[in-house]
mmCIF file of C-alpha atoms in Angstrom:
data_model
loop_
_atom_site.group_PDB
_atom_site.id
_atom_site.type_symbol
_atom_site.label_atom_id
_atom_site.label_comp_id
_atom_site.label_asym_id
_atom_site.label_seq_id
_atom_site.Cartn_x
_atom_site.Cartn_y
_atom_site.Cartn_z
ATOM 1 C CA UNK H 240 -127.459 -18.459 -197.469
ATOM 2 C CA UNK H 241 -125.037 -19.926 -199.929
ATOM 3 C CA UNK H 242 -122.026 -21.871 -198.725
ATOM 4 C CA UNK H 243 -119.918 -19.447 -196.745
ATOM 5 C CA UNK H 244 -116.538 -20.737 -197.788
ATOM 6 C CA UNK H 245 -114.477 -23.603 -199.038
ATOM 7 C CA UNK H 246 -111.042 -24.870 -198.100
ATOM 8 C CA UNK H 247 -109.422 -27.915 -199.680
ATOM 9 C CA UNK H 248 -112.793 -29.279 -200.789
ATOM 10 C CA UNK H 249 -114.342 -28.889 -197.329
ATOM 11 C CA UNK H 250 -116.863 -26.201 -196.498
ATOM 12 C CA UNK H 251 -116.390 -23.974 -193.502
ATOM 13 C CA UNK H 252 -118.449 -21.227 -191.911
ATOM 14 C CA UNK H 253 -116.937 -17.846 -190.952
ATOM 15 C CA UNK H 254 -117.192 -17.306 -187.214
ATOM 16 C CA UNK H 255 -119.101 -13.996 -187.513
ATOM 17 C CA UNK H 256 -121.798 -15.802 -189.501
ATOM 18 C CA UNK H 257 -121.887 -18.619 -186.952
ATOM 19 C CA UNK H 258 -122.305 -16.031 -184.202
ATOM 20 C CA UNK H 259 -125.105 -14.273 -186.101
ATOM 21 C CA UNK H 260 -127.014 -17.529 -186.588
ATOM 22 C CA UNK H 261 -126.663 -18.488 -182.925
ATOM 23 C CA UNK H 262 -127.991 -15.077 -181.919
ATOM 24 C CA UNK H 263 -130.983 -15.523 -184.236
ATOM 25 C CA UNK H 264 -132.099 -18.894 -182.833
ATOM 26 C CA UNK H 265 -131.530 -17.729 -179.232
ATOM 27 C CA UNK H 266 -130.644 -21.060 -177.572
ATOM 28 C CA UNK H 267 -131.562 -21.397 -173.902
ATOM 29 C CA UNK H 268 -130.039 -23.241 -170.991
ATOM 30 C CA UNK H 269 -131.645 -26.669 -170.710
ATOM 31 C CA UNK H 270 -132.283 -27.040 -174.439
ATOM 32 C CA UNK H 271 -130.604 -29.722 -176.534
ATOM 33 C CA UNK H 272 -128.500 -28.311 -179.373
ATOM 34 C CA UNK H 273 -127.661 -30.404 -182.455
ATOM 35 C CA UNK H 274 -125.440 -30.244 -185.537
ATOM 36 C CA UNK H 275 -125.596 -33.309 -187.781
ATOM 37 C CA UNK H 276 -122.770 -32.084 -190.026
ATOM 38 C CA UNK H 277 -120.680 -30.522 -187.310
ATOM 39 C CA UNK H 278 -117.253 -30.303 -188.961
ATOM 40 C CA UNK H 279 -114.968 -28.683 -186.380
ATOM 41 C CA UNK H 280 -117.973 -28.070 -184.053
ATOM 42 C CA UNK H 281 -117.953 -24.317 -184.629
ATOM 43 C CA UNK H 282 -121.704 -23.932 -184.110
ATOM 44 C CA UNK H 283 -121.679 -25.981 -180.910
ATOM 45 C CA UNK H 284 -118.704 -24.108 -179.456
ATOM 46 C CA UNK H 285 -120.211 -20.732 -180.322
ATOM 47 C CA UNK H 286 -123.470 -21.778 -178.663
ATOM 48 C CA UNK H 287 -121.542 -22.790 -175.545
ATOM 49 C CA UNK H 288 -119.904 -19.346 -175.472
ATOM 50 C CA UNK H 289 -123.328 -17.734 -175.961
ATOM 51 C CA UNK H 290 -124.877 -19.657 -173.058
ATOM 52 C CA UNK H 291 -121.978 -19.046 -170.682
ATOM 53 C CA UNK H 292 -121.406 -15.375 -171.550
ATOM 54 C CA UNK H 293 -123.595 -14.058 -168.727
ATOM 55 C CA UNK H 294 -121.814 -16.119 -166.094
ATOM 56 C CA UNK H 295 -123.415 -16.837 -162.703
ATOM 57 C CA UNK H 296 -124.117 -20.447 -163.644
ATOM 58 C CA UNK H 297 -124.897 -22.916 -160.888
ATOM 59 C CA UNK H 298 -123.107 -26.235 -160.554
ATOM 60 C CA UNK H 299 -126.240 -27.924 -161.905
ATOM 61 C CA UNK H 300 -126.316 -25.576 -164.904
ATOM 62 C CA UNK H 301 -122.687 -26.296 -165.722
ATOM 63 C CA UNK H 302 -123.299 -30.041 -165.457
ATOM 64 C CA UNK H 303 -126.220 -29.680 -167.863
ATOM 65 C CA UNK H 304 -124.021 -27.791 -170.334
ATOM 66 C CA UNK H 305 -121.294 -30.401 -170.028
ATOM 67 C CA UNK H 306 -123.422 -33.506 -170.425
ATOM 68 C CA UNK H 307 -126.923 -32.827 -171.772
ATOM 69 C CA UNK H 308 -126.763 -29.878 -174.156
ATOM 70 C CA UNK H 309 -124.477 -30.325 -177.178
ATOM 71 C CA UNK H 310 -124.763 -33.124 -179.729
ATOM 72 C CA UNK H 311 -123.141 -33.601 -183.107
ATOM 73 C CA UNK H 312 -122.281 -36.025 -185.894
ATOM 74 C CA UNK H 313 -119.397 -35.874 -188.346
ATOM 75 C CA UNK H 314 -118.427 -38.176 -191.207
ATOM 76 C CA UNK H 315 -114.828 -37.089 -191.863
ATOM 77 C CA UNK H 316 -112.245 -38.603 -189.520
ATOM 78 C CA UNK H 317 -110.010 -35.537 -189.280
ATOM 79 C CA UNK H 318 -112.924 -33.152 -188.773
ATOM 80 C CA UNK H 319 -114.298 -35.459 -186.071
ATOM 81 C CA UNK H 320 -111.016 -35.349 -184.141
ATOM 82 C CA UNK H 321 -110.801 -31.565 -184.537
ATOM 83 C CA UNK H 322 -114.394 -31.210 -183.305
ATOM 84 C CA UNK H 323 -113.625 -33.182 -180.146
ATOM 85 C CA UNK H 324 -110.486 -31.143 -179.484
ATOM 86 C CA UNK H 325 -112.256 -27.854 -180.200
ATOM 87 C CA UNK H 326 -115.052 -28.595 -177.751
ATOM 88 C CA UNK H 327 -112.629 -29.691 -175.028
ATOM 89 C CA UNK H 328 -110.597 -26.505 -175.512
ATOM 90 C CA UNK H 329 -113.809 -24.499 -175.128
ATOM 91 C CA UNK H 330 -114.500 -26.199 -171.801
ATOM 92 C CA UNK H 331 -116.836 -29.013 -172.845
ATOM 93 C CA UNK H 332 -115.018 -31.942 -171.283
ATOM 94 C CA UNK H 333 -117.251 -34.789 -172.521
ATOM 95 C CA UNK H 334 -118.386 -33.933 -176.081
ATOM 96 C CA UNK H 335 -121.378 -35.877 -177.407
ATOM 97 C CA UNK H 336 -119.961 -36.126 -180.932
ATOM 98 C CA UNK H 337 -120.454 -39.299 -182.982
ATOM 99 C CA UNK H 338 -118.186 -40.317 -185.868
ATOM 100 C CA UNK H 339 -120.780 -41.360 -188.469
ATOM 101 C CA UNK H 340 -122.365 -40.503 -191.803
ATOM 102 C CA UNK H 341 -125.649 -38.850 -190.856
ATOM 103 C CA UNK H 342 -127.224 -39.596 -194.238
ATOM 104 C CA UNK H 343 -126.972 -43.369 -193.803
ATOM 105 C CA UNK H 344 -129.631 -43.155 -191.072
ATOM 106 C CA UNK H 345 -133.195 -43.770 -192.214
ATOM 107 C CA UNK H 346 -135.355 -40.725 -191.535
ATOM 108 C CA UNK H 347 -138.231 -42.954 -190.425
ATOM 109 C CA UNK H 348 -136.111 -44.250 -187.539
ATOM 110 C CA UNK H 349 -135.919 -40.841 -185.822
ATOM 111 C CA UNK H 350 -138.194 -40.967 -182.781
ATOM 112 C CA UNK H 351 -139.376 -38.209 -180.445
ATOM 113 C CA UNK H 352 -136.630 -39.047 -177.946
ATOM 114 C CA UNK H 353 -134.056 -38.434 -180.687
ATOM 115 C CA UNK H 354 -135.196 -34.879 -181.414
ATOM 116 C CA UNK H 355 -133.651 -31.575 -180.382
ATOM 117 C CA UNK H 356 -134.771 -28.088 -179.409
ATOM 118 C CA UNK H 357 -132.275 -26.293 -181.657
ATOM 119 C CA UNK H 358 -130.451 -27.339 -184.818
ATOM 120 C CA UNK H 359 -127.523 -25.419 -186.307
ATOM 121 C CA UNK H 360 -125.516 -26.497 -189.337
ATOM 122 C CA UNK H 361 -123.723 -25.753 -192.574
ATOM 123 C CA UNK H 362 -124.280 -28.988 -194.528
ATOM 124 C CA UNK H 363 -122.066 -29.791 -197.534
ATOM 125 C CA UNK H 364 -123.221 -28.607 -200.951
ATOM 126 C CA UNK H 365 -122.626 -29.933 -204.429
ATOM 127 C CA UNK H 366 -122.097 -33.578 -203.532
ATOM 128 C CA UNK H 367 -124.036 -36.454 -205.060
ATOM 129 C CA UNK H 368 -125.553 -39.166 -202.914
ATOM 130 C CA UNK H 369 -125.914 -42.805 -203.955
ATOM 131 C CA UNK H 370 -129.390 -44.212 -204.567
ATOM 132 C CA UNK H 371 -129.188 -46.383 -201.445
ATOM 133 C CA UNK H 372 -128.673 -43.211 -199.388
ATOM 134 C CA UNK H 373 -131.557 -41.461 -201.149
ATOM 135 C CA UNK H 374 -133.822 -44.347 -200.115
ATOM 136 C CA UNK H 375 -133.555 -43.110 -196.516
ATOM 137 C CA UNK H 376 -135.517 -39.940 -197.321
ATOM 138 C CA UNK H 377 -139.082 -39.273 -198.540
ATOM 139 C CA UNK H 378 -137.922 -36.477 -200.879
ATOM 140 C CA UNK H 379 -135.311 -38.217 -202.995
ATOM 141 C CA UNK H 380 -132.590 -36.217 -204.677
ATOM 142 C CA UNK H 381 -128.897 -36.733 -205.260
ATOM 143 C CA UNK H 382 -127.913 -33.227 -204.085
ATOM 144 C CA UNK H 383 -126.222 -33.773 -200.717
ATOM 145 C CA UNK H 384 -127.672 -30.688 -199.041
ATOM 146 C CA UNK H 385 -131.305 -31.743 -199.542
ATOM 147 C CA UNK H 386 -131.133 -35.012 -197.572
ATOM 148 C CA UNK H 387 -129.366 -33.062 -194.827
ATOM 149 C CA UNK H 388 -132.186 -30.505 -194.748
ATOM 150 C CA UNK H 389 -134.743 -33.291 -194.399
ATOM 151 C CA UNK H 390 -132.689 -34.791 -191.585
ATOM 152 C CA UNK H 391 -132.469 -31.487 -189.715
ATOM 153 C CA UNK H 392 -136.189 -30.796 -190.072
ATOM 154 C CA UNK H 393 -137.102 -34.276 -188.784
ATOM 155 C CA UNK H 394 -134.565 -33.956 -185.946
ATOM 156 C CA UNK H 395 -136.250 -30.873 -184.459
ATOM 157 C CA UNK H 396 -138.911 -31.124 -181.785
ATOM 158 C CA UNK H 397 -142.300 -29.550 -182.441
ATOM 159 C CA UNK H 398 -141.709 -25.829 -182.027
ATOM 160 C CA UNK H 399 -137.954 -26.280 -182.391
ATOM 161 C CA UNK H 400 -135.708 -23.696 -184.034
ATOM 162 C CA UNK H 401 -133.099 -24.245 -186.688
ATOM 163 C CA UNK H 402 -130.400 -22.214 -188.363
ATOM 164 C CA UNK H 403 -129.011 -23.884 -191.478
ATOM 165 C CA UNK H 404 -126.802 -22.433 -194.215
ATOM 166 C CA UNK H 405 -128.456 -23.080 -197.595
ATOM 167 C CA UNK H 406 -127.922 -22.033 -201.191
ATOM 168 C CA UNK H 407 -129.231 -18.584 -202.111
ATOM 169 C CA UNK H 408 -131.366 -20.183 -204.825
ATOM 170 C CA UNK H 409 -133.109 -22.625 -202.492
ATOM 171 C CA UNK H 410 -135.928 -20.219 -201.585
ATOM 172 C CA UNK H 411 -136.694 -19.452 -205.236
ATOM 173 C CA UNK H 412 -136.043 -22.774 -206.997
ATOM 174 C CA UNK H 413 -139.119 -24.366 -208.580
ATOM 175 C CA UNK H 414 -137.872 -27.961 -208.798
ATOM 176 C CA UNK H 415 -139.951 -30.543 -206.947
ATOM 177 C CA UNK H 416 -137.390 -31.177 -204.195
ATOM 178 C CA UNK H 417 -136.992 -27.486 -203.311
ATOM 179 C CA UNK H 418 -140.739 -26.827 -203.316
ATOM 180 C CA UNK H 419 -141.460 -29.893 -201.162
ATOM 181 C CA UNK H 420 -138.775 -28.981 -198.628
ATOM 182 C CA UNK H 421 -139.995 -25.397 -198.320
ATOM 183 C CA UNK H 422 -143.448 -26.678 -197.420
ATOM 184 C CA UNK H 423 -142.080 -28.613 -194.446
ATOM 185 C CA UNK H 424 -141.039 -25.666 -192.298
ATOM 186 C CA UNK H 425 -141.411 -21.965 -191.717
ATOM 187 C CA UNK H 426 -138.219 -20.528 -193.214
ATOM 188 C CA UNK H 427 -136.496 -17.220 -192.596
ATOM 189 C CA UNK H 428 -133.876 -16.165 -195.134
ATOM 190 C CA UNK H 429 -131.083 -14.635 -193.119
ATOM 191 C CA UNK H 430 -129.486 -13.312 -196.289
ATOM 192 C CA UNK H 431 -132.665 -11.498 -197.326
ATOM 193 C CA UNK H 432 -133.837 -10.187 -193.962
ATOM 194 C CA UNK H 433 -130.528 -9.404 -192.302
ATOM 195 C CA UNK H 434 -128.397 -7.894 -195.066
ATOM 196 C CA UNK H 435 -126.831 -5.311 -192.791
ATOM 197 C CA UNK H 436 -125.958 -8.012 -190.272
ATOM 198 C CA UNK H 437 -124.300 -10.094 -192.973
ATOM 199 C CA UNK H 438 -122.352 -7.081 -194.209
ATOM 200 C CA UNK H 439 -121.000 -6.651 -190.701
ATOM 201 C CA UNK H 440 -120.193 -10.355 -190.480
ATOM 202 C CA UNK H 441 -118.117 -10.482 -193.630
ATOM 203 C CA UNK H 442 -116.488 -7.072 -193.157
ATOM 204 C CA UNK H 443 -115.360 -8.025 -189.660
ATOM 205 C CA UNK H 444 -117.480 -5.395 -187.915
ATOM 206 C CA UNK H 445 -119.411 -7.823 -185.734
#
């Protein structure tokens, strides 16, 4: 999927698309959910709504949702504050959101204990990363989205599921970075396989 939208230089994801991606990865109670470019925490809040929609949650289940389910990172100060507020307003009273630049973390430092069951994100596109940032990743490229993709892949547990918004051309590009990244994971192109779903998302029918 290409970037879903842009507002004042910042990318955002329409809620119907967020909902569609959450429904595709089917998060479960007890799993750890992660967004390393969380913005206003739209994916995390939608996942919370998805997991609580059926109701009948025990006190233990609600404690798990509050404390051990949702994790995020955000570089921009304003977006970080909005993410915290958004999660609190949705009922998550102690958000596990860190104010940091995800790409400054060396990929080799991610251990098994740091990995997640589900990753959801719309990483920024079109930016250029400094060479010192590129050194943190085995596939080195200045395009901001590619280091993020490597981070998300490494951050998933074995058998984990991820839903990430990517450029439409990513699945067909023949440059070395695109080819190498495609080899790392089994990819499903939401835009190619779920065209009717996307039509509903952007026409407001979902």
